[in-house]
Short mmCIF file of C-alpha atoms in Angstrom, two decimals:
data_model
loop_
_atom_site.label_atom_id
_atom_site.label_comp_id
_atom_site.label_asym_id
_atom_site.label_seq_id
_atom_site.Cartn_x
_atom_site.Cartn_y
_atom_site.Cartn_z
CA LYS A 1 47.13 104.73 51.63
CA ARG A 2 44.51 106.16 53.97
CA ASP A 3 44.17 109.88 54.45
CA GLU A 4 45.12 111.03 57.94
CA SER A 5 41.73 112.74 58.28
CA GLU A 6 40.08 109.28 58.26
CA TRP A 7 41.83 108.25 61.48
CA ILE A 8 39.78 108.45 64.68
CA LYS A 9 41.66 109.92 67.65
CA ILE A 10 41.03 108.02 70.90
CA GLU A 11 42.28 109.48 74.16
CA CYS A 12 43.94 107.00 76.50
CA ASN A 13 46.14 107.15 79.56
CA PRO A 14 49.87 106.69 78.83
CA ILE A 15 51.71 103.78 80.41
CA VAL A 16 54.23 106.21 81.93
CA ASP A 17 54.12 109.96 82.27
CA ALA A 18 55.94 112.06 79.66
CA ASP A 19 58.62 113.23 82.11
CA THR A 20 59.56 109.64 83.01
CA PHE A 21 59.60 108.68 79.32
CA LEU A 22 61.95 111.53 78.37
CA THR A 23 64.26 110.77 81.31
CA ALA A 24 64.37 107.09 80.32
CA GLN A 25 65.30 108.04 76.75
CA ASP A 26 68.19 110.15 78.04
CA LEU A 27 69.42 107.26 80.21
CA LEU A 28 69.25 104.81 77.31
CA LYS A 29 71.25 107.21 75.15
CA ASP A 30 73.90 107.70 77.87
CA ASN A 31 74.16 103.92 78.46
CA LYS A 32 74.60 103.28 74.74
CA GLU A 33 77.39 105.86 74.49
CA TYR A 34 79.11 104.45 77.60
CA THR A 35 78.94 100.85 76.32
CA ARG A 36 80.29 101.90 72.93
CA GLY A 37 83.36 103.35 74.64
CA LEU A 38 84.25 100.17 76.54
CA PRO A 39 87.08 98.01 75.12
CA LYS A 40 85.97 94.68 73.63
CA ARG A 41 89.22 92.96 74.57
CA PHE A 42 91.57 92.99 77.54
CA TYR A 43 94.62 95.23 77.15
CA LEU A 44 97.08 95.13 80.03
CA LEU A 45 98.23 98.75 79.61
CA SER A 46 95.00 100.28 78.33
CA GLY A 47 94.93 104.00 79.21
CA MET A 48 98.40 103.84 80.77
CA VAL A 49 100.65 104.38 77.74
CA ILE A 50 101.22 108.12 77.32
CA CYS A 51 103.24 109.95 74.68
CA ALA A 52 106.17 111.66 76.41
CA ASP A 53 106.08 114.41 73.76
CA CYS A 54 102.41 115.43 73.32
CA LYS A 55 101.11 113.85 76.58
CA LYS A 56 98.22 112.11 74.80
CA ALA A 57 97.34 108.47 75.43
CA TYR A 58 98.11 105.74 72.94
CA VAL A 59 95.02 103.90 71.70
CA THR A 60 94.70 100.13 71.93
CA GLN A 61 94.17 98.02 68.86
CA THR A 62 94.20 94.34 67.90
CA ALA A 63 96.56 93.32 65.11
CA LYS A 64 94.87 90.75 62.89
CA ALA A 65 96.99 87.67 62.20
CA GLY A 66 95.76 84.76 60.12
CA ARG A 67 92.44 82.97 59.97
CA ASN A 68 92.19 81.95 63.62
CA ARG A 69 92.08 85.53 64.87
CA ARG A 70 91.17 84.79 68.47
CA LEU A 71 94.21 82.48 68.76
CA HIS A 72 96.81 84.60 66.98
CA ASP A 73 95.68 88.21 67.32
CA GLY A 74 98.01 90.45 69.28
CA ALA A 75 97.59 93.79 71.01
CA ILE A 76 99.31 96.91 69.73
CA TYR A 77 99.41 100.45 71.09
CA ARG A 78 99.02 103.14 68.42
CA HIS A 79 99.63 106.84 68.05
CA ARG A 80 97.99 108.56 65.05
CA ILE A 81 98.27 112.06 63.66
CA SER A 82 94.72 111.66 62.30
CA GLN A 83 93.50 111.34 65.89
CA GLY A 84 95.28 114.47 67.07
CA HIS A 85 98.50 112.78 68.16
CA CYS A 86 101.96 114.17 67.44
CA SER A 87 103.14 111.27 65.27
CA ASN A 88 102.23 107.98 63.63
CA LYS A 89 103.67 105.17 65.71
CA SER A 90 102.69 101.67 66.82
CA VAL A 91 104.36 99.38 69.33
CA SER A 92 103.91 95.68 69.94
CA GLY A 93 101.78 94.96 72.97
CA SER A 94 103.65 91.79 73.88
CA VAL A 95 107.03 93.55 73.76
CA LEU A 96 105.96 96.71 75.64
CA GLU A 97 103.91 94.82 78.25
CA ALA A 98 106.80 92.46 79.03
CA LEU A 99 109.20 95.41 79.35
CA VAL A 100 106.85 97.33 81.64
CA TRP A 101 106.08 94.32 83.83
CA ASP A 102 109.82 93.76 84.29
CA GLY A 103 110.05 97.32 85.60
CA ILE A 104 107.06 96.78 87.93
CA VAL A 105 108.67 93.63 89.34
CA LYS A 106 111.72 95.71 90.27
CA VAL A 107 109.39 98.14 92.09
CA LEU A 108 107.75 95.29 94.01
CA LEU A 109 111.14 93.87 94.98
CA ASN A 110 112.10 97.22 96.53
CA PRO A 111 109.43 97.75 99.26
CA ALA A 112 111.35 100.55 101.00
CA SER A 113 111.45 102.64 97.84
CA LEU A 114 107.82 101.77 97.13
CA ARG A 115 106.76 103.08 100.57
CA GLU A 116 108.90 106.22 100.21
CA GLY A 117 107.42 107.07 96.82
CA TYR A 118 103.87 106.43 98.04
CA GLU A 119 104.32 108.63 101.11
CA GLN A 120 105.77 111.44 98.98
CA THR A 121 102.74 111.22 96.68
CA ILE A 122 100.31 111.38 99.64
CA ASP A 123 101.92 114.64 100.82
CA GLN A 124 101.85 116.17 97.33
CA GLU A 125 98.26 115.18 96.59
CA LYS A 126 96.91 116.57 99.87
CA GLU A 127 97.93 120.06 98.74
CA LYS A 128 95.81 119.78 95.60
CA GLN A 129 92.84 118.08 97.22
CA ALA A 130 91.32 121.18 98.84
CA ARG A 131 91.35 123.13 95.54
CA GLN A 132 89.83 120.22 93.65
CA ILE A 133 87.03 119.75 96.19
CA LYS A 134 86.09 123.44 95.96
CA HIS A 135 86.06 123.31 92.16
CA LEU A 136 83.99 120.11 92.22
CA GLU A 137 81.40 121.77 94.46
CA THR A 138 81.12 124.64 91.96
CA LEU A 139 80.65 122.19 89.09
CA GLN A 140 78.02 120.19 91.01
CA ALA A 141 76.06 123.40 91.66
CA ALA A 142 76.20 124.20 87.94
CA ILE A 143 74.99 120.68 87.09
CA GLU A 144 72.04 121.04 89.45
CA LYS A 145 71.04 124.37 87.88
CA LEU A 146 71.20 122.88 84.39
CA LYS A 147 69.08 119.90 85.47
CA GLN A 148 66.49 122.28 86.93
CA LYS A 149 66.51 124.29 83.72
CA LYS A 150 65.99 121.11 81.72
CA ALA A 151 63.11 120.02 83.98
CA LYS A 152 61.43 123.42 83.59
CA LEU A 153 61.82 123.20 79.83
CA GLN A 154 60.05 119.82 79.82
CA LEU A 155 57.20 121.25 81.90
CA VAL A 156 56.82 124.20 79.52
CA TYR A 157 56.82 121.87 76.51
CA LEU A 158 54.18 119.61 78.07
CA ASP A 159 52.00 122.48 79.26
CA PRO A 160 49.27 123.17 76.67
CA ASP A 161 49.15 126.83 77.76
CA PHE A 162 52.63 127.30 76.30
CA GLU A 163 52.67 126.75 72.58
CA MET A 164 56.21 125.44 72.26
CA SER A 165 56.86 123.45 69.12
CA LYS A 166 58.75 120.17 69.18
CA THR A 167 61.53 121.76 67.16
CA GLU A 168 61.97 124.58 69.68
CA TYR A 169 61.93 122.11 72.55
CA LEU A 170 64.52 119.83 70.98
CA GLU A 171 66.81 122.74 70.09
CA GLN A 172 66.75 124.13 73.64
CA LYS A 173 67.08 120.64 75.14
CA ALA A 174 70.09 119.89 72.92
CA ALA A 175 71.78 123.11 74.06
CA ILE A 176 71.24 122.22 77.74
CA ASP A 177 72.41 118.64 77.16
CA ALA A 178 75.58 119.92 75.50
CA GLN A 179 76.33 122.13 78.53
CA LEU A 180 75.57 119.24 80.90
CA LYS A 181 77.90 116.95 78.98
CA VAL A 182 80.80 119.38 79.29
CA VAL A 183 80.25 120.13 82.99
CA ASN A 184 79.60 116.47 83.85
CA SER A 185 82.77 115.45 82.05
CA GLU A 186 84.83 117.94 84.03
CA ALA A 187 83.16 116.93 87.32
CA GLU A 188 83.74 113.22 86.62
CA LYS A 189 87.37 113.91 85.82
CA ILE A 190 87.92 115.73 89.13
CA ALA A 191 85.93 113.13 91.11
CA LYS A 192 88.07 110.40 89.58
CA GLU A 193 91.23 112.28 90.51
CA LEU A 194 89.98 112.70 94.08
CA GLU A 195 89.21 108.99 94.31
CA SER A 196 92.72 108.17 93.11
CA ILE A 197 94.46 110.19 95.81
CA PRO A 198 96.41 107.63 97.84
CA THR A 199 95.84 107.13 101.55
CA ALA A 200 97.65 105.26 104.30
CA ASP A 201 95.10 102.44 103.94
CA ASP A 202 95.82 102.29 100.20
CA LEU A 203 99.52 101.96 100.96
CA LYS A 204 98.81 99.10 103.36
CA SER A 205 96.65 97.32 100.76
CA LEU A 206 99.29 97.86 98.10
CA GLU A 207 102.06 96.45 100.30
CA GLN A 208 99.94 93.39 101.12
CA PHE A 209 99.09 92.80 97.46
CA ALA A 210 102.72 93.41 96.45
CA ALA A 211 103.84 90.82 98.99
CA LYS A 212 101.39 88.34 97.48
CA ILE A 213 102.75 89.00 93.99
CA VAL A 214 106.38 88.76 95.16
CA SER A 215 105.58 85.45 96.85
CA THR A 216 104.09 84.19 93.60
CA LEU A 217 107.17 85.38 91.70
CA GLY A 218 109.39 83.55 94.17
CA LYS A 219 107.54 80.31 93.52
CA ASP A 220 107.89 80.85 89.77
CA LEU A 221 104.12 80.64 89.29
CA GLY A 222 102.05 82.34 86.63
CA ILE A 223 100.50 85.72 87.46
CA SER A 224 97.22 86.51 85.73
CA PRO A 225 96.99 89.60 83.50
CA ALA A 226 94.17 90.85 85.74
CA ASP A 227 96.45 90.72 88.81
CA LYS A 228 99.19 92.48 86.87
CA ARG A 229 96.83 95.27 85.83
CA GLN A 230 95.51 95.60 89.39
CA ILE A 231 98.97 96.20 90.82
CA MET A 232 99.69 98.69 88.01
CA GLN A 233 96.49 100.58 88.81
CA MET A 234 97.32 100.61 92.51
CA LEU A 235 100.67 102.15 91.59
CA ASN A 236 98.89 104.74 89.39
CA LEU A 237 101.23 103.65 86.61
CA LYS A 238 101.97 105.84 83.60
CA VAL A 239 104.14 104.46 80.78
CA LEU A 240 105.80 107.41 79.04
CA LEU A 241 106.84 106.53 75.50
CA SER A 242 108.82 109.00 73.38
CA ARG A 243 108.82 109.25 69.58
CA GLU A 244 112.30 107.70 69.63
CA GLY A 245 110.97 104.72 71.59
CA ALA A 246 112.41 105.56 75.01
CA VAL A 247 110.28 104.09 77.81
CA ARG A 248 109.98 105.60 81.31
CA LEU A 249 107.70 104.54 84.14
CA GLU A 250 106.04 106.97 86.52
CA GLY A 251 103.69 106.34 89.42
CA TRP A 252 103.43 106.20 93.18
CA PHE A 253 107.00 104.99 93.62
CA THR A 254 110.42 106.57 93.43
CA PRO A 255 111.67 106.62 89.80
CA GLU A 256 114.91 104.84 90.57
CA SER A 257 113.08 101.87 92.10
CA ASN A 258 111.93 100.47 88.73
CA GLY A 259 115.33 100.80 87.10
CA LEU A 260 113.67 101.00 83.68
CA SER A 261 115.63 102.94 81.11
CA SER A 262 115.07 101.30 77.78
CA THR A 263 114.42 102.06 74.15
CA MET A 264 112.05 100.10 71.96
CA SER A 265 113.13 99.52 68.39
#
């Protein structure tokens, strides 16, 4: 092994500047974390099944069945105490999804109730919108300040006049990144909520899509899982599941329109 003192240092221009390199590393890290969080399989009710008791979402999971997994695997929705949930419970995806879709069909077959529920939601959401926009603006200002602080830190680290060690730089950068992650998460949550506020145009699109689905139902044709999920998302569907197995649907429709009052065994 050669001694480090034997190496000859040769100055050369970097391919990209240090600031661009550090920014690219951050983006790669964020992309990796985002990709890791995406589901590998399609789950019709992913993110929609909520515990009626602790208000936390059920997680999706694939139940392994036999050698030909891709052919026989089935979806299940799980609640786990180890993941901070209020109980240990799992429900069959095929059973729950069929039950929920039956309730959604009843909503689609009652357009008057669908319109009434949607219009009620529009009125309710408008009251919250102004407060959310103001809070989002505050969060965006905080994000900008943190980004500026991070940029200044990089300049200080790269400036030879400031003798900042790599350890000091990484510690301060990690602290800023942690703050950014929290504030960004809150801002994304509010932005998503603002995007989901229904409008008159949304109602029109929903009614048109619902009519298409009802027409398909009338012809006794198959409806793709993707189309089913789209209509559920347009209805802002929440499937409330109690520890006892009682199922209740909530969304941008009047509760009585789905007629779902069932208990899963």
